[in-house]
Coordinates of C-alpha atoms in Angstrom, one line a residue:
M298 CA -24.7 -38.2 -34.4
A299 CA -25.2 -38.4 -30.7
S300 CA -21.5 -38.9 -30.2
S301 CA -20.7 -35.9 -32.4
A302 CA -23.2 -33.8 -30.4
M303 CA -21.6 -34.8 -27.1
I304 CA -18.1 -33.8 -28.5
D305 CA -19.4 -30.4 -29.6
E306 CA -21.1 -29.9 -26.2
S307 CA -17.8 -30.8 -24.5
K308 CA -15.9 -28.4 -26.6
T309 CA -18.4 -25.6 -25.8
R310 CA -18.0 -26.2 -22.1
I311 CA -14.2 -26.1 -22.3
T312 CA -14.4 -22.9 -24.4
S313 CA -16.8 -21.3 -21.9
R314 CA -14.6 -22.3 -18.9
S315 CA -11.5 -20.8 -20.7
S316 CA -13.4 -17.6 -21.4
L317 CA -14.4 -17.4 -17.7
I318 CA -10.8 -17.9 -16.6
D319 CA -9.6 -15.3 -19.1
S320 CA -12.1 -12.7 -17.7
I321 CA -11.0 -13.0 -14.1
G322 CA -7.7 -11.3 -14.4
C323 CA -4.8 -11.3 -11.9
G324 CA -2.5 -13.9 -13.3
I325 CA -4.8 -15.5 -15.8
N326 CA -4.5 -14.3 -19.4
G327 CA -4.9 -17.6 -21.1
V328 CA -5.0 -21.3 -20.4
S329 CA -1.5 -22.4 -21.5
V330 CA -0.1 -25.0 -19.2
I331 CA 2.9 -24.1 -17.0
D332 CA 5.4 -26.8 -16.3
E333 CA 5.2 -27.1 -12.5
E334 CA 8.7 -28.7 -12.0
G335 CA 10.2 -26.2 -14.4
L336 CA 8.7 -23.3 -12.5
K337 CA 10.0 -24.7 -9.2
R338 CA 13.5 -24.8 -10.6
K339 CA 13.3 -21.1 -11.5
I340 CA 12.3 -19.9 -8.0
L341 CA 13.4 -22.5 -5.4
I342 CA 16.2 -21.3 -3.2
P343 CA 18.9 -23.9 -2.4
K344 CA 17.8 -25.9 0.6
Y345 CA 20.7 -25.1 2.9
L346 CA 20.3 -21.4 2.2
R347 CA 16.5 -21.2 2.8
V348 CA 16.9 -23.3 6.0
A349 CA 19.7 -21.0 7.2
M350 CA 17.5 -18.0 6.6
C351 CA 14.6 -19.5 8.6
E352 CA 16.9 -20.4 11.5
A353 CA 18.4 -16.9 11.5
I354 CA 14.8 -15.5 11.8
Q355 CA 13.7 -17.9 14.5
T356 CA 16.9 -17.5 16.6
K357 CA 17.2 -13.8 15.8
N358 CA 20.8 -14.5 14.9
P359 CA 22.0 -13.6 11.3
N360 CA 25.2 -15.6 11.8
V361 CA 23.7 -19.1 11.7
G362 CA 24.4 -21.3 8.7
F363 CA 28.2 -20.9 8.5
Q364 CA 28.7 -24.6 9.5
E365 CA 26.8 -25.6 6.4
N366 CA 28.7 -23.4 4.0
A367 CA 30.4 -26.4 2.5
A368 CA 27.1 -27.5 1.1
A369 CA 27.4 -24.8 -1.5
D370 CA 29.7 -27.1 -3.5
D371 CA 26.9 -29.5 -4.1
D372 CA 25.8 -29.5 -7.7
K373 CA 22.1 -29.7 -6.6
N374 CA 22.4 -26.2 -5.0
E375 CA 22.3 -24.3 -8.3
V376 CA 20.9 -20.9 -7.8
P377 CA 17.6 -20.4 -9.7
E378 CA 16.8 -17.8 -12.2
A379 CA 14.6 -15.8 -9.8
P380 CA 14.8 -16.9 -6.2
M381 CA 11.5 -15.9 -4.6
V382 CA 10.2 -15.2 -1.1
V383 CA 6.4 -14.8 -0.4
F384 CA 4.8 -13.0 2.5
V385 CA 1.2 -13.8 3.2
N386 CA -1.3 -11.9 5.3
S387 CA -3.3 -14.9 6.5
K388 CA -6.1 -12.6 7.7
S389 CA -6.6 -11.0 4.3
G390 CA -9.1 -12.0 1.6
G391 CA -11.9 -12.7 4.0
K392 CA -9.6 -15.0 6.1
K393 CA -8.8 -16.9 2.9
G394 CA -5.2 -15.9 3.0
S395 CA -4.3 -18.9 5.2
A396 CA -5.6 -21.3 2.4
L397 CA -3.4 -19.5 -0.1
Q398 CA -0.5 -19.7 2.2
Q399 CA -0.9 -23.5 2.5
I400 CA -1.0 -23.9 -1.3
L401 CA 2.1 -21.7 -1.7
Q402 CA 4.0 -23.7 0.9
E403 CA 3.1 -27.0 -0.7
F404 CA 4.1 -25.6 -4.2
I405 CA 7.4 -23.8 -3.3
S406 CA 8.6 -24.7 0.2
K407 CA 7.7 -23.8 3.8
E408 CA 11.0 -22.0 4.2
Q409 CA 10.2 -19.5 1.4
V410 CA 6.6 -18.6 2.4
F411 CA 6.1 -16.5 5.5
D412 CA 2.9 -15.9 7.5
L413 CA 3.1 -12.2 8.5
S414 CA 1.4 -12.9 11.8
V415 CA 4.4 -15.1 12.7
V416 CA 7.4 -13.5 10.8
K417 CA 7.4 -9.7 10.6
P418 CA 9.0 -7.9 7.6
H419 CA 11.6 -6.3 9.8
E420 CA 12.7 -9.7 11.1
F421 CA 13.2 -11.0 7.6
V422 CA 15.3 -7.9 6.7
H423 CA 17.3 -7.9 10.0
Y424 CA 17.9 -11.6 10.2
G425 CA 17.0 -13.5 7.0
L426 CA 18.5 -11.2 4.5
A427 CA 21.4 -10.5 6.8
C428 CA 22.1 -14.2 7.0
L429 CA 22.5 -14.4 3.2
E430 CA 24.7 -11.3 3.2
N431 CA 26.9 -12.8 5.9
L432 CA 27.3 -16.1 4.0
A433 CA 28.1 -14.1 0.8
S434 CA 30.8 -12.1 2.7
C435 CA 32.4 -15.4 3.7
G436 CA 32.8 -16.5 0.0
D437 CA 29.5 -18.4 -0.5
L438 CA 28.8 -17.6 -4.2
N439 CA 25.4 -19.2 -4.0
A440 CA 24.3 -16.9 -1.2
K441 CA 25.7 -13.9 -3.0
E442 CA 23.8 -14.7 -6.3
T443 CA 20.6 -15.6 -4.4
R444 CA 20.8 -12.2 -2.5
E445 CA 21.3 -10.3 -5.8
K446 CA 18.5 -12.1 -7.7
L447 CA 16.0 -12.2 -4.9
R448 CA 12.4 -11.2 -5.7
I449 CA 9.6 -10.8 -3.1
I450 CA 5.8 -11.4 -3.5
V451 CA 3.3 -10.0 -1.0
A452 CA -0.1 -11.6 -0.7
G453 CA -2.3 -9.1 1.0
G454 CA -4.0 -5.7 0.7
D455 CA -2.5 -2.3 0.2
G456 CA -1.7 -1.9 3.9
T457 CA 0.2 -5.2 4.0
V458 CA 2.1 -4.3 0.8
G459 CA 3.0 -0.9 2.3
W460 CA 4.2 -2.6 5.5
V461 CA 6.6 -4.8 3.6
L462 CA 7.8 -2.0 1.4
G463 CA 8.4 0.3 4.4
N464 CA 10.7 -2.3 5.9
L465 CA 12.6 -2.9 2.7
T466 CA 13.5 0.8 2.4
E467 CA 15.7 0.2 5.5
L468 CA 18.1 -1.5 3.1
F469 CA 18.6 1.8 1.2
R470 CA 19.4 3.6 4.5
Q471 CA 21.8 0.9 5.5
N472 CA 23.5 0.7 2.1
R473 CA 22.5 -2.9 1.7
E474 CA 21.5 -2.8 -1.9
P475 CA 20.1 -4.2 -4.1
V476 CA 16.7 -3.9 -2.6
P477 CA 14.6 -6.8 -3.8
P478 CA 11.7 -5.8 -6.1
T479 CA 8.2 -6.6 -4.9
G480 CA 5.2 -8.1 -6.7
I481 CA 1.7 -8.4 -5.4
I482 CA -1.1 -11.1 -5.0
P483 CA -4.1 -8.9 -4.2
L484 CA -6.1 -10.0 -1.2
G485 CA -7.4 -6.7 0.2
T486 CA -10.6 -4.7 -0.4
G487 CA -9.3 -1.9 -2.7
N488 CA -6.0 -3.3 -3.9
D489 CA -5.0 0.0 -5.6
L490 CA -1.3 -0.7 -5.4
S491 CA -1.9 -4.0 -7.1
R492 CA -3.9 -2.4 -9.8
T493 CA -1.3 0.2 -10.4
F494 CA 1.3 -2.4 -11.2
N495 CA -1.1 -4.6 -13.3
W496 CA -1.5 -7.4 -10.7
G497 CA -5.3 -6.9 -10.8
G498 CA -8.0 -6.0 -8.2
S499 CA -8.7 -9.5 -6.9
F500 CA -7.3 -13.0 -6.8
P501 CA -9.2 -16.2 -7.9
F502 CA -8.6 -18.5 -4.9
P503 CA -9.9 -21.8 -6.4
W504 CA -7.4 -22.0 -9.2
K505 CA -3.9 -23.3 -8.4
S506 CA -3.1 -22.4 -12.0
A507 CA -3.5 -18.7 -11.1
I508 CA -0.8 -19.0 -8.4
K509 CA 1.6 -20.7 -10.9
R510 CA 0.9 -18.1 -13.5
T511 CA 1.5 -15.2 -11.1
L512 CA 4.8 -16.7 -9.9
N513 CA 5.9 -17.4 -13.4
E514 CA 5.2 -13.9 -14.6
A515 CA 7.0 -12.4 -11.6
I516 CA 10.2 -14.1 -12.7
T517 CA 10.8 -12.0 -15.7
A518 CA 8.4 -9.0 -15.3
P519 CA 10.1 -5.6 -15.5
I520 CA 10.8 -3.3 -12.5
S521 CA 9.1 0.1 -12.0
R522 CA 9.7 2.8 -9.4
L523 CA 7.2 4.0 -6.8
D524 CA 7.4 7.2 -4.7
S525 CA 6.8 7.0 -1.0
W526 CA 5.9 10.0 1.2
N527 CA 6.8 10.8 4.8
V528 CA 4.1 12.3 7.0
V529 CA 4.8 14.0 10.3
V530 CA 1.9 15.3 12.5
T531 CA 2.9 17.8 15.2
M532 CA 0.3 18.7 17.8
P533 CA 0.0 20.1 21.3
A534 CA 1.4 17.7 24.0
G535 CA -1.0 16.0 26.4
D536 CA -3.5 14.6 24.0
T537 CA -3.7 10.8 23.8
L538 CA -4.9 9.1 20.6
E539 CA -4.9 5.5 19.3
L540 CA -2.6 5.4 16.3
P541 CA -3.0 2.9 13.5
H542 CA 0.0 0.5 12.9
C543 CA 1.3 2.7 10.0
L544 CA 2.2 5.5 12.4
R545 CA 4.5 5.8 15.4
Y546 CA 5.5 8.5 17.9
T547 CA 8.8 10.1 17.3
E548 CA 11.1 12.3 19.5
D549 CA 13.6 13.0 16.8
Y550 CA 11.5 15.5 14.9
T551 CA 12.2 19.2 15.4
H552 CA 9.4 21.3 14.0
S553 CA 10.1 24.3 11.7
Q554 CA 10.3 27.8 13.2
D555 CA 7.7 29.0 10.8
M556 CA 5.0 26.8 12.4
E557 CA 3.2 29.5 14.4
G558 CA 0.4 28.5 16.6
L559 CA 2.0 25.6 18.4
P560 CA 2.4 25.6 22.2
E561 CA 5.8 25.2 23.9
K562 CA 5.3 21.5 24.5
T563 CA 4.4 19.4 21.5
S564 CA 4.3 15.7 20.5
S565 CA 4.8 14.3 17.0
F566 CA 4.1 11.0 15.2
E567 CA 5.2 9.9 11.7
G568 CA 4.6 7.4 9.0
V569 CA 4.9 6.6 5.3
F570 CA 2.2 6.3 2.6
Y571 CA 2.4 5.0 -0.9
N572 CA -1.1 5.8 -2.2
Y573 CA -2.9 8.6 -0.4
F574 CA -3.3 10.8 2.7
S575 CA -6.7 12.4 3.4
V576 CA -8.4 14.5 5.9
G577 CA -12.2 15.1 6.4
M578 CA -15.4 13.2 5.7
D579 CA -13.9 10.3 3.8
A580 CA -11.6 9.6 6.7
Q581 CA -14.5 9.8 9.2
V582 CA -16.4 7.2 7.2
A583 CA -13.3 4.9 7.1
Y584 CA -12.8 5.3 10.8
G585 CA -16.4 4.4 11.5
F586 CA -16.2 1.4 9.2
H587 CA -13.0 0.1 10.8
S588 CA -14.5 0.5 14.3
L589 CA -17.6 -1.3 13.2
R590 CA -15.6 -4.2 11.7
N591 CA -13.3 -4.5 14.7
Q592 CA -16.3 -4.7 17.1
N593 CA -18.0 -7.3 14.8
P594 CA -15.2 -9.4 13.2
Y595 CA -17.8 -11.7 11.6
L596 CA -18.5 -8.9 9.1
A597 CA -15.1 -9.3 7.6
Q598 CA -16.1 -12.0 5.1
G599 CA -14.2 -10.7 2.0
P600 CA -13.8 -7.7 -0.3
V601 CA -17.4 -7.7 -1.7
A602 CA -18.9 -7.8 1.8
N603 CA -16.5 -5.0 3.0
K604 CA -17.5 -2.8 0.1
I605 CA -21.2 -3.2 0.7
I606 CA -20.9 -2.5 4.4
Y607 CA -18.6 0.5 3.6
S608 CA -21.0 2.0 1.2
S609 CA -24.0 1.5 3.5
Y610 CA -22.1 3.0 6.5
S611 CA -21.1 6.1 4.6
C612 CA -24.8 7.0 4.3
T613 CA -25.2 7.1 8.1
Q614 CA -22.3 9.5 8.7
G615 CA -23.8 12.7 7.4
W616 CA -22.0 12.9 4.1
F617 CA -25.1 12.7 2.0
C618 CA -27.5 14.4 4.4
T619 CA -25.4 16.5 6.8
P620 CA -26.8 16.8 10.3
C621 CA -25.1 20.2 10.8
M622 CA -26.9 22.4 8.3
S623 CA -27.8 24.9 11.0
T624 CA -24.1 25.3 12.0
P625 CA -22.2 26.7 9.0
N626 CA -18.8 26.6 10.8
L627 CA -19.0 22.8 10.9
R628 CA -19.6 22.3 7.2
G629 CA -16.5 22.8 5.1
L630 CA -12.8 22.1 5.8
K631 CA -11.9 25.7 4.9
N632 CA -13.2 26.7 8.4
I633 CA -10.5 24.6 10.1
L634 CA -7.7 24.0 7.6
R635 CA -5.0 26.1 5.9
L636 CA -3.2 24.4 3.0
Y637 CA 0.3 25.2 1.9
I638 CA 2.4 23.6 -0.9
K639 CA 5.9 23.7 -2.4
K640 CA 6.2 23.3 -6.1
V641 CA 9.0 21.5 -7.9
N642 CA 12.4 23.2 -7.4
C643 CA 10.8 25.8 -5.0
S644 CA 11.8 26.3 -1.4
D645 CA 9.0 28.7 -0.4
W646 CA 5.6 27.7 0.9
E647 CA 2.6 28.9 -1.1
Q648 CA -0.8 29.1 0.5
V649 CA -3.6 27.5 -1.6
R650 CA -7.3 28.4 -1.1
V651 CA -9.5 25.5 0.1
P652 CA -12.8 25.6 -1.8
S653 CA -15.7 26.3 0.6
S654 CA -17.7 23.3 -0.6
V655 CA -14.9 20.7 0.0
R656 CA -15.5 18.3 2.9
S657 CA -12.6 16.0 2.2
I658 CA -9.1 16.7 0.9
V659 CA -7.1 13.9 -0.6
C660 CA -3.3 13.9 -1.5
L661 CA -2.9 11.2 -4.1
N662 CA 0.2 9.5 -5.3
L663 CA -1.3 6.8 -7.6
H664 CA -3.8 6.8 -10.5
N665 CA -5.9 4.3 -8.5
Y666 CA -8.0 5.3 -5.5
G667 CA -11.0 3.6 -3.8
S668 CA -10.8 0.2 -5.7
G669 CA -9.4 1.3 -9.0
R670 CA -11.1 4.7 -9.5
N671 CA -9.2 7.6 -11.0
P672 CA -10.7 10.7 -9.2
W673 CA -8.0 13.0 -10.7
G674 CA -9.1 12.0 -14.2
N675 CA -7.4 11.9 -17.5
L676 CA -6.9 15.6 -18.1
K677 CA -6.5 17.1 -21.5
P678 CA -3.3 18.9 -22.5
Q679 CA -5.0 22.3 -22.7
Y680 CA -6.4 22.0 -19.2
L681 CA -3.0 20.8 -17.8
E682 CA -1.4 23.8 -19.3
K683 CA -4.1 26.2 -18.1
R684 CA -3.8 25.0 -14.5
G685 CA 0.0 24.6 -14.5
F686 CA -0.3 20.8 -14.0
V687 CA 1.6 17.9 -15.6
D688 CA 0.6 14.3 -16.3
A689 CA 0.5 12.4 -13.1
H690 CA 2.7 9.3 -12.5
A691 CA 3.6 7.2 -9.5
D692 CA 7.3 8.1 -9.6
D693 CA 7.2 11.8 -10.6
G694 CA 7.8 13.3 -7.2
L695 CA 4.4 15.0 -7.1
L696 CA 1.1 14.5 -5.3
E697 CA -2.2 15.4 -6.8
I698 CA -4.4 17.3 -4.3
F699 CA -8.2 17.1 -4.9
G700 CA -11.3 17.7 -2.9
L701 CA -14.6 15.8 -2.5
K702 CA -17.7 17.8 -1.7
E703 CA -20.9 16.1 -0.3
G704 CA -21.5 12.4 -0.7
W705 CA -23.4 12.8 -4.0
H706 CA -20.4 14.5 -5.5
A707 CA -18.1 11.8 -4.2
S708 CA -20.4 9.1 -5.6
F709 CA -20.3 10.7 -9.1
V710 CA -16.5 10.9 -8.8
M711 CA -16.2 7.3 -7.7
A712 CA -18.4 6.3 -10.6
E713 CA -16.0 8.2 -12.8
L714 CA -18.8 10.3 -14.3
I715 CA -17.0 13.5 -13.2
S716 CA -13.5 14.4 -11.9
A717 CA -12.9 15.5 -8.3
K718 CA -12.3 19.2 -7.5
H719 CA -8.7 19.8 -8.6
I720 CA -6.8 21.9 -6.1
A721 CA -3.1 21.6 -6.8
Q722 CA 0.0 19.5 -7.6
A723 CA 2.8 19.7 -5.1
A724 CA 6.2 18.4 -4.3
A725 CA 5.6 19.0 -0.5
I726 CA 2.5 19.8 1.5
R727 CA 1.7 21.4 4.8
M728 CA -1.7 21.5 6.5
E729 CA -2.5 23.6 9.5
V730 CA -5.6 22.5 11.4
R731 CA -7.2 24.5 14.2
G732 CA -10.4 23.4 15.8
G733 CA -12.6 26.4 16.2
D734 CA -16.0 24.8 16.8
W735 CA -14.6 21.4 15.8
K736 CA -13.3 19.3 18.7
K737 CA -12.0 16.4 16.6
G738 CA -11.1 15.6 13.0
Y739 CA -10.4 12.5 11.0
M740 CA -7.4 11.6 9.0
Q741 CA -6.3 8.5 7.1
M742 CA -3.3 7.2 5.3
D743 CA -3.5 4.3 2.8
G744 CA -6.8 3.2 4.3
E745 CA -5.6 3.4 8.0
P746 CA -7.8 6.1 9.7
W747 CA -7.5 7.8 13.1
K748 CA -9.4 10.4 15.2
Q749 CA -7.3 13.5 15.5
P750 CA -7.9 15.9 18.5
M751 CA -8.2 19.6 17.7
H752 CA -7.9 22.8 19.7
K753 CA -9.3 26.3 19.6
E754 CA -6.1 27.9 20.8
Y755 CA -3.4 25.9 19.1
S756 CA -2.8 24.4 15.7
T757 CA -1.9 20.9 14.6
F758 CA 0.4 20.7 11.6
V759 CA 0.7 17.9 9.0
D760 CA 3.9 17.9 6.9
I761 CA 4.2 15.7 3.9
A762 CA 7.5 15.3 2.0
R763 CA 8.8 12.8 -0.5
A764 CA 11.0 10.1 0.9
P765 CA 14.5 10.0 -0.5
F766 CA 14.2 6.4 -1.7
Q767 CA 11.9 4.9 -4.3
S768 CA 10.5 1.4 -3.9
R769 CA 11.2 -1.2 -6.7
M770 CA 8.0 -2.8 -7.9
I771 CA 7.6 -5.9 -10.2
T772 CA 5.2 -4.8 -13.0
R773 CA 3.1 -7.3 -14.7
E774 CA 3.1 -7.0 -18.5

């Protein structure tokens, strides 16, 4: 009887543990065992090719590896079903990314797992992939097949994923297709890109089985499309500001003649976003949070700690209890911002009224925002027809524009008790910002905020247009 009780108790523990694993998500749907050696055979790039790619990156010379081309005749160099390269942000996940990198390198190979603090995405594109292409052009069939089948996994937050995707789009511009599709291991705070393509909102670090399951699913998972959006900010010359890494100054941009309110001398910077662009109070909170975390690195202990600090910090920034109630001109964005849009198949700009209560405007590409929330909401067909909207998708060539009012409104929106203030859907957006009583504003793009100088006499323009190429995303089923 005692023995029977012990067996029952053991079964209960196993069942409970399985249920726990099932509930975590991101790569764990069940407890079926994955054959480790079989999985390796499906993703491991032939050794001479992966070594050649690493040498090309290290030496910044895509022409290395030709002397080993004869190795392609070796039967052991069979090309796998889905050759895979993994990029890891070792600083993500509360600094746990480095532990994940070590596990991945032990499981796959050191030559197929890159630390983004050491190997940048553009170096992989310019040298690693170019090395495969050069070998293929010289008749190496293994290199040709590996290049065509290659899949990429990015372990990091939304910013890291966008960084890699942005560099991969260079392949479109250079006619170096196919562009490898990208899957995600979520290590960031919000992980909205990961959620959108069903890779989950977090990753269970202790379980090696989760890594195996993620890689295994990425082998055969289908490919979806993702819009990306170009942003160009044109402002009076002379102002200096610290740009986040997602933006860069450009001298190639010629602003439109209908941009009235600019001085003779201007400066411009540009970037690309995949999830959202916003201006206003939410960007101010994000800027303050990032500054606080940079000054106190010990606070970056993981997604949960980040969310707690972020929520607490937002309460100190005047969103809930504004410190400028006696100065009406400093309350709503309508006092400093004009909003223009272009609708689908329309070449003319249409001015859209900014509601007086709105303190933050967000231009959203995905369903997910702020750690998986859907502020646009699931709108009924009757409402869509009434407002002239269509169902929102990540590849429909449209941005959803909504507003957040005071912090209480934003809190209810983020709790998904109500929808945000719907403003418009647009195929292109222009914002004209002029300071008035405001001396600075705040903007952010995919979680990367900056402080934007503003002027009484001159305007600053933000132009947003769809990029000509869509990213290819591995979508977990």
